[in-house]
Coordinates of C-alpha atoms and ligand atoms in Angstrom, one line a residue:
M1 CA 14.6 46.7 -12.9
D2 CA 13.0 44.9 -10.0
S3 CA 14.4 41.5 -9.3
T4 CA 11.0 39.9 -9.8
L5 CA 11.1 40.9 -13.4
K6 CA 14.5 39.5 -14.0
R7 CA 13.0 36.5 -15.6
T8 CA 11.5 37.1 -19.0
W9 CA 10.2 40.5 -20.2
A10 CA 9.4 42.4 -23.4
E11 CA 11.0 45.8 -23.9
I12 CA 8.8 48.1 -26.0
D13 CA 10.8 50.8 -27.7
L14 CA 8.3 53.7 -28.3
D15 CA 11.1 55.7 -30.1
A16 CA 11.2 52.9 -32.7
L17 CA 7.5 53.1 -33.0
A18 CA 7.7 56.9 -33.6
H19 CA 10.4 56.4 -36.2
N20 CA 8.3 53.8 -38.0
Y21 CA 5.3 56.2 -37.8
Q22 CA 7.2 59.0 -39.4
V23 CA 8.6 56.9 -42.2
L24 CA 5.2 55.4 -43.1
Q25 CA 3.3 58.7 -42.8
G26 CA 6.0 60.3 -45.0
R27 CA 5.7 57.5 -47.5
M28 CA 1.9 57.7 -47.8
G29 CA 1.7 61.5 -47.9
S30 CA 0.0 64.1 -45.7
G31 CA -3.3 63.6 -47.5
S32 CA -3.6 60.1 -46.0
R33 CA -4.3 59.6 -42.3
F34 CA -2.5 57.0 -40.3
L35 CA -4.8 54.4 -38.8
G36 CA -2.9 52.4 -36.2
V37 CA -4.0 48.8 -36.1
V38 CA -3.8 47.9 -32.4
K39 CA -5.9 44.8 -32.3
A40 CA -4.6 41.8 -30.3
D41 CA -3.0 44.1 -27.7
A42 CA -1.2 45.9 -30.5
Y43 CA 0.2 42.6 -31.8
G44 CA 1.4 41.9 -28.3
H45 CA 3.1 45.2 -27.8
G46 CA 0.6 46.7 -25.4
A47 CA -2.4 48.4 -26.9
V48 CA -2.8 51.4 -24.6
E49 CA 0.8 52.6 -24.5
V50 CA 1.1 52.1 -28.3
S51 CA -2.1 53.9 -28.9
R52 CA -1.1 56.8 -26.7
T53 CA 2.1 57.1 -28.6
L54 CA 0.4 57.1 -31.9
E55 CA -2.2 59.6 -30.7
N56 CA 0.6 62.0 -29.7
L57 CA 2.4 61.5 -33.0
G58 CA -0.8 62.6 -34.9
A59 CA -2.4 59.4 -36.0
G60 CA -6.0 59.9 -37.1
Y61 CA -7.6 56.6 -36.2
L62 CA -7.1 53.3 -34.4
A63 CA -8.5 49.8 -35.2
V64 CA -9.4 46.9 -33.0
S65 CA -11.0 43.5 -33.6
N66 CA -13.7 43.5 -30.8
L67 CA -15.4 45.8 -28.4
D68 CA -13.5 44.7 -25.3
E69 CA -10.4 45.9 -27.0
A70 CA -12.1 49.3 -27.8
L71 CA -13.2 49.5 -24.1
E72 CA -9.6 48.9 -23.0
L73 CA -8.5 51.9 -25.1
R74 CA -11.2 54.2 -23.6
H75 CA -10.4 53.1 -20.1
G76 CA -6.8 53.8 -20.9
G77 CA -7.7 57.4 -21.7
I78 CA -7.3 57.1 -25.5
G79 CA -9.5 59.7 -27.3
L80 CA -8.8 58.9 -31.0
P81 CA -11.6 57.5 -33.1
V82 CA -11.7 53.7 -33.1
L83 CA -12.8 51.4 -35.8
Q84 CA -14.0 47.9 -34.9
L85 CA -12.9 45.8 -37.8
G86 CA -14.5 42.5 -36.7
V87 CA -17.9 41.1 -36.1
T88 CA -19.9 42.7 -33.3
P89 CA -23.3 41.2 -32.3
A90 CA -25.9 43.9 -32.9
D91 CA -27.1 43.7 -29.3
Q92 CA -23.7 45.3 -28.4
T93 CA -24.6 48.5 -30.3
A94 CA -25.3 50.5 -27.2
L95 CA -21.9 49.6 -25.9
A96 CA -20.3 50.5 -29.2
L97 CA -22.1 53.9 -29.0
S98 CA -21.0 54.5 -25.5
C99 CA -17.3 53.9 -26.2
R100 CA -17.6 55.9 -29.5
V101 CA -16.6 53.1 -31.8
A102 CA -17.2 53.1 -35.5
Q103 CA -18.3 49.6 -36.6
A104 CA -17.4 47.8 -39.8
V105 CA -20.5 46.7 -41.6
W106 CA -20.2 43.6 -43.8
S107 CA -23.7 42.8 -45.0
E108 CA -27.1 44.4 -45.4
S109 CA -28.6 42.2 -42.7
A110 CA -25.9 43.2 -40.2
A111 CA -26.5 46.9 -41.1
Q112 CA -30.3 46.5 -40.5
A113 CA -29.6 45.0 -37.1
F114 CA -27.2 47.8 -36.1
S115 CA -29.7 50.4 -37.5
A116 CA -32.5 49.0 -35.4
E117 CA -30.4 48.9 -32.2
A118 CA -29.0 52.4 -32.8
R119 CA -32.5 53.8 -33.3
K120 CA -33.6 52.1 -30.0
A121 CA -30.7 53.9 -28.3
G122 CA -31.8 57.2 -30.0
R123 CA -28.3 57.6 -31.5
K124 CA -26.4 57.3 -34.7
L125 CA -23.8 54.6 -35.0
K126 CA -20.8 55.5 -37.3
V127 CA -20.1 52.7 -39.7
H128 CA -17.5 51.9 -42.3
I129 CA -18.8 49.8 -45.2
K130 CA -16.6 46.7 -45.8
L131 CA -16.1 45.7 -49.4
D132 CA -15.0 42.2 -50.3
T133 CA -12.7 42.6 -53.3
G134 CA -11.0 39.2 -53.0
M135 CA -10.4 38.2 -49.4
S136 CA -13.6 36.2 -49.2
R137 CA -13.8 37.1 -45.5
L138 CA -16.2 39.9 -44.5
G139 CA -17.8 42.4 -46.9
F140 CA -20.1 43.1 -49.7
P141 CA -18.9 41.1 -52.7
C142 CA -17.4 43.3 -55.4
G143 CA -16.4 40.7 -58.0
E144 CA -18.4 40.5 -61.3
D145 CA -20.9 38.2 -59.8
G146 CA -22.1 40.2 -56.9
F147 CA -21.3 43.7 -58.0
E148 CA -24.8 45.0 -59.0
R149 CA -26.5 43.4 -56.0
S150 CA -23.9 44.8 -53.6
L151 CA -24.2 48.3 -55.2
D152 CA -28.0 48.3 -54.6
A153 CA -27.6 46.9 -51.1
I154 CA -24.9 49.5 -50.1
C155 CA -27.1 52.3 -51.3
R156 CA -30.0 51.0 -49.1
V157 CA -27.6 50.6 -46.1
C158 CA -26.3 54.1 -46.5
A159 CA -29.9 55.4 -46.3
L160 CA -30.8 53.4 -43.1
P161 CA -31.8 55.5 -40.1
G162 CA -29.6 55.2 -37.1
L163 CA -26.4 54.8 -39.2
E164 CA -23.8 57.3 -40.3
A165 CA -21.8 55.9 -43.2
E166 CA -18.5 57.6 -42.5
G167 CA -16.1 55.3 -44.3
V168 CA -15.6 52.5 -46.8
F169 CA -12.8 50.1 -47.0
T170 CA -11.4 46.8 -48.3
H171 CA -8.5 44.5 -47.3
F172 CA -5.8 43.0 -49.6
A173 CA -4.9 39.3 -49.5
V174 CA -1.5 39.3 -51.1
S175 CA -0.2 42.9 -51.1
D176 CA 2.9 41.7 -49.3
E177 CA 3.8 39.2 -52.0
D178 CA 6.3 40.4 -54.5
S179 CA 5.3 38.0 -57.3
E180 CA 3.7 38.7 -60.7
A181 CA 0.6 36.8 -59.6
G182 CA 0.5 38.7 -56.3
R183 CA 0.7 42.1 -58.1
A184 CA -2.0 41.1 -60.5
Y185 CA -4.3 40.1 -57.7
T186 CA -3.7 43.2 -55.7
E187 CA -4.3 45.4 -58.7
L188 CA -7.5 43.5 -59.4
Q189 CA -8.6 44.0 -55.8
Y190 CA -7.9 47.7 -56.1
R191 CA -9.8 48.0 -59.4
R192 CA -12.8 46.3 -57.8
F193 CA -12.6 48.8 -54.9
A194 CA -12.3 51.8 -57.1
G195 CA -15.0 50.5 -59.4
M196 CA -17.5 50.2 -56.6
L197 CA -16.6 53.6 -55.2
D198 CA -17.2 55.1 -58.7
A199 CA -20.5 53.3 -59.1
L200 CA -21.6 54.5 -55.7
A201 CA -20.6 58.0 -56.4
R202 CA -22.7 57.9 -59.6
R203 CA -25.7 57.1 -57.3
G204 CA -24.8 60.0 -55.1
V205 CA -23.2 57.9 -52.3
R206 CA -19.9 59.2 -51.1
F207 CA -17.7 58.6 -48.1
A208 CA -15.5 60.9 -46.0
I209 CA -12.9 58.2 -45.4
R210 CA -11.9 55.6 -48.0
H211 CA -9.1 53.2 -47.0
C212 CA -7.5 50.0 -48.3
A213 CA -3.8 50.0 -47.7
N214 CA -2.4 47.5 -45.1
S215 CA 1.3 47.0 -44.4
G216 CA 2.0 45.3 -47.7
A217 CA 0.3 48.1 -49.6
A218 CA 2.1 50.8 -47.7
V219 CA 5.4 49.2 -48.8
S220 CA 4.6 48.3 -52.4
Y221 CA 1.6 50.4 -53.4
P222 CA 1.8 53.8 -51.8
Q223 CA -0.4 55.0 -54.7
Y224 CA -3.3 53.3 -52.9
A225 CA -3.0 55.6 -49.9
C226 CA -6.5 57.1 -50.3
D227 CA -7.8 59.1 -47.3
M228 CA -6.4 56.7 -44.7
F229 CA -4.0 53.8 -44.5
R230 CA -4.0 50.9 -42.1
P231 CA -0.5 49.6 -41.3
G232 CA -0.3 46.9 -38.7
I233 CA 2.8 44.6 -38.6
I234 CA 5.1 47.1 -40.3
S235 CA 4.5 49.8 -37.8
Y236 CA 5.9 47.4 -35.2
G237 CA 9.1 47.3 -37.4
I238 CA 8.7 43.6 -38.2
G239 CA 7.5 41.4 -41.1
H240 CA 9.6 40.5 -44.1
Q241 CA 9.2 44.0 -45.6
A242 CA 10.2 46.1 -42.7
D243 CA 13.8 46.2 -43.6
L244 CA 13.0 47.6 -47.1
L245 CA 11.9 50.9 -45.4
G246 CA 14.5 50.9 -42.7
L247 CA 11.9 50.3 -40.0
R248 CA 13.0 49.4 -36.4
P249 CA 11.6 46.5 -34.4
V250 CA 9.6 47.9 -31.4
M251 CA 9.6 44.7 -29.3
T252 CA 12.7 43.1 -27.8
L253 CA 11.8 39.9 -26.0
K254 CA 14.4 39.2 -23.3
T255 CA 15.2 36.6 -20.8
I256 CA 18.3 35.8 -18.6
I257 CA 20.7 32.9 -18.3
G258 CA 19.2 31.6 -15.1
A259 CA 21.7 28.8 -14.5
V260 CA 24.7 27.3 -16.3
R261 CA 25.3 23.6 -16.3
E262 CA 28.5 21.7 -17.2
L263 CA 27.4 18.4 -18.9
P264 CA 29.6 15.5 -20.0
P265 CA 29.4 14.2 -23.6
D266 CA 26.4 12.1 -24.5
T267 CA 24.0 13.7 -22.0
A268 CA 20.4 14.0 -23.0
V269 CA 18.8 17.4 -22.6
S270 CA 15.1 18.1 -21.9
Y271 CA 11.8 16.2 -22.5
G272 CA 12.0 13.4 -25.1
C273 CA 15.8 13.4 -25.0
T274 CA 15.7 14.9 -28.5
Y275 CA 19.2 16.4 -28.0
R276 CA 22.4 14.8 -26.8
T277 CA 25.6 16.6 -26.1
N278 CA 28.4 15.5 -28.4
R279 CA 31.2 17.1 -26.3
P280 CA 31.7 18.4 -22.8
S281 CA 29.1 21.2 -22.9
R282 CA 28.2 24.4 -21.0
V283 CA 24.4 24.6 -21.1
G284 CA 22.4 27.6 -20.1
V285 CA 19.0 27.2 -18.6
L286 CA 16.6 30.0 -19.7
P287 CA 13.5 30.9 -17.7
I288 CA 11.3 31.2 -20.9
G289 CA 9.1 28.5 -22.3
Y290 CA 6.1 28.0 -24.5
A291 CA 3.8 29.5 -21.8
D292 CA 5.6 32.8 -22.3
G293 CA 5.0 32.5 -26.0
L294 CA 8.1 30.8 -27.2
H295 CA 6.6 28.3 -29.6
R296 CA 7.6 24.7 -28.9
V297 CA 8.1 24.1 -32.6
L298 CA 11.2 26.2 -32.3
S299 CA 12.8 23.4 -30.1
N300 CA 16.3 22.5 -31.5
R301 CA 15.8 25.3 -34.2
W302 CA 16.0 28.8 -32.8
Q303 CA 18.8 30.6 -31.0
V304 CA 19.1 33.3 -28.3
W305 CA 21.4 36.2 -28.8
T306 CA 23.9 36.7 -25.9
P307 CA 26.3 39.6 -25.6
H308 CA 28.9 37.1 -26.8
G309 CA 27.1 35.7 -29.8
A310 CA 24.3 33.4 -30.7
A311 CA 23.5 30.3 -28.5
P312 CA 21.3 27.6 -30.1
I313 CA 18.3 26.4 -28.2
I314 CA 18.9 22.7 -27.6
G315 CA 16.3 20.1 -26.6
R316 CA 12.6 20.6 -26.3
I317 CA 11.2 24.0 -25.2
C318 CA 9.4 23.3 -21.9
M319 CA 6.4 25.2 -20.5
D320 CA 8.5 27.6 -18.4
M321 CA 12.1 26.9 -19.4
C322 CA 14.4 25.9 -22.2
M323 CA 18.1 25.2 -22.6
C324 CA 20.8 26.7 -24.9
D325 CA 24.3 25.7 -25.8
L326 CA 26.9 28.1 -24.4
T327 CA 30.0 25.9 -25.0
D328 CA 31.4 28.2 -27.6
L329 CA 30.6 31.3 -25.6
P330 CA 32.7 31.1 -22.5
G331 CA 31.9 34.7 -21.6
A332 CA 28.2 34.0 -21.3
A333 CA 27.5 33.7 -17.6
E334 CA 24.6 33.3 -15.1
G335 CA 22.6 36.4 -15.0
S336 CA 23.4 37.6 -18.5
E337 CA 20.5 39.1 -20.4
V338 CA 19.8 37.4 -23.7
E339 CA 17.6 38.4 -26.6
V340 CA 15.0 35.9 -27.8
Y341 CA 13.6 38.2 -30.5
G342 CA 14.7 41.8 -31.3
P343 CA 17.1 43.9 -33.3
H344 CA 19.9 41.3 -33.1
N345 CA 17.7 38.2 -33.4
S346 CA 15.0 38.8 -35.8
V347 CA 11.5 37.5 -35.0
N348 CA 11.0 37.2 -38.8
A349 CA 13.7 34.5 -38.9
A350 CA 12.2 32.7 -36.0
A351 CA 8.8 32.8 -37.7
A352 CA 10.3 31.3 -40.8
L353 CA 11.8 28.5 -38.8
A354 CA 8.5 27.9 -37.0
G355 CA 6.6 27.8 -40.3
T356 CA 4.6 30.8 -39.5
I357 CA 4.6 34.6 -39.6
S358 CA 6.1 37.2 -37.2
Y359 CA 2.5 38.3 -36.3
E360 CA 1.9 35.0 -34.6
L361 CA 5.0 35.1 -32.5
T362 CA 4.6 38.6 -31.1
C363 CA 0.8 38.0 -30.5
A364 CA 1.8 34.9 -28.5
V365 CA 4.0 36.7 -26.0
S366 CA 1.8 35.9 -23.0
K367 CA 0.2 37.8 -20.2
R368 CA 2.8 36.8 -17.6
V369 CA 5.5 38.5 -19.6
P370 CA 5.8 42.1 -18.3
R371 CA 5.9 44.8 -21.0
I372 CA 8.4 47.6 -20.2
Y373 CA 8.0 50.8 -22.1
Y374 CA 10.9 53.1 -23.2
R375 CA 10.7 56.6 -24.5
D376 CA 13.7 58.8 -25.3
G377 CA 15.7 55.9 -24.1
E378 CA 14.2 56.0 -20.6
E379 CA 11.9 53.6 -19.0
I380 CA 8.5 55.2 -18.7
G381 CA 6.3 52.4 -17.4
R382 CA 5.7 48.8 -16.9
E383 CA 2.7 46.6 -17.3
L384 CA 1.9 43.1 -16.3
L385 CA -1.4 41.5 -17.4
L386 CA -1.7 39.0 -14.6
R387 CA -4.8 39.6 -12.6
G388 CA -4.4 42.1 -9.8
Q389 CA -1.1 43.4 -10.9
S390 CA -1.8 45.6 -13.9
S391 CA 0.7 48.2 -13.0
L392 CA 4.1 47.6 -11.5
Ligands
LIG1 C1 -5.2 43.3 -39.3 C2 -5.7 44.2 -40.3 C3 -4.8 45.2 -40.9 C4 -3.4 45.3 -40.6 O1 -2.7 44.2 -41.4 P1 -1.1 44.2 -41.4 O2 -0.8 43.1 -42.4 O3 -0.6 43.9 -40.1 O4 -0.7 45.5 -41.9 C5 -5.4 46.1 -41.8 N1 -6.7 46.0 -42.1 C6 -7.5 45.1 -41.6 C7 -9.0 45.0 -42.0 C8 -7.0 44.1 -40.7 O5 -7.8 43.2 -40.2

């Protein structure tokens, strides 16, 4: 590795991604296509490289959360169909058509606007109808209240010129919660989904691709596989359910012990003097801080994993650095690589300590942290998102 990178970097293990893909595809069955959720730069893992790997493995679709992310995939040479899950302003329809994106449609007025723009462009925009079965986010309401109105509206939407209704989908709110209430709610959401599909079929409206299963459903409700499933977090081998299926974390966030300090007892460490040594201490200075994505709330809580064992983070995490206690790890020396998150030091545990979810921690790994991709155990590429340095 170049010396400039010997600061903080994220190793992306594409073999782990392939392993996770095979496990999940096997679990959901060959009748269900794998849609790789690669929004937010593939949850911080690098959208183009992750997508290329999934494409080669045989995934059927990708999903992003805005058109710029879709464009990034096309510029990166990704040919798979892409579904744009989020809101797109209708005046972006021509762009959606030019980068061959299927757009989620969440209301009749949105559908009408897309239809008008697609007709202007003289093309047909592929759309996936979004059903709201209990998230109360985007979608046609499918609870008792809105059911009939939504049914009529979806029939009209599917008849609009300029649109090709390829798919229909919904999203679960608590499929990853293993409680009785969570199960009941997920089952209710699925009943609403299936109920709307049945009612639409009775009106002659059918879809080529029906999909509902996110990561939680892939783990706990493989019977909801439908035509396609949409695993996000779990395909990256993290989240509290990943261990249940023997999945492997794809990202290892690493830094080095940049300097080692010998500090006498009762010495304050870092901003705010929130930590004081209680013995003669060896303190490691790590070139990683909250600007790299290591949340400051983990100050005095998280640990880094050294080849000699775990070293607690002491004192406040600064923008670009933080400190760790190496007193009990005499072998840990300047220059040693340490794991901030990864197979030995689970990001799930860090997320729990930070009062959040692993999603937020990998998404937070910032653009100044190079991603280094490994396949068959060999480094195959590096990427740095700082302007003007996109490939290394
Ligand atoms: C983000 C997202 C997913 C993936 O969710 P995970 O919990 O990461 O599996 C699936 N479907 C939709 C609509 C999403 O927005």
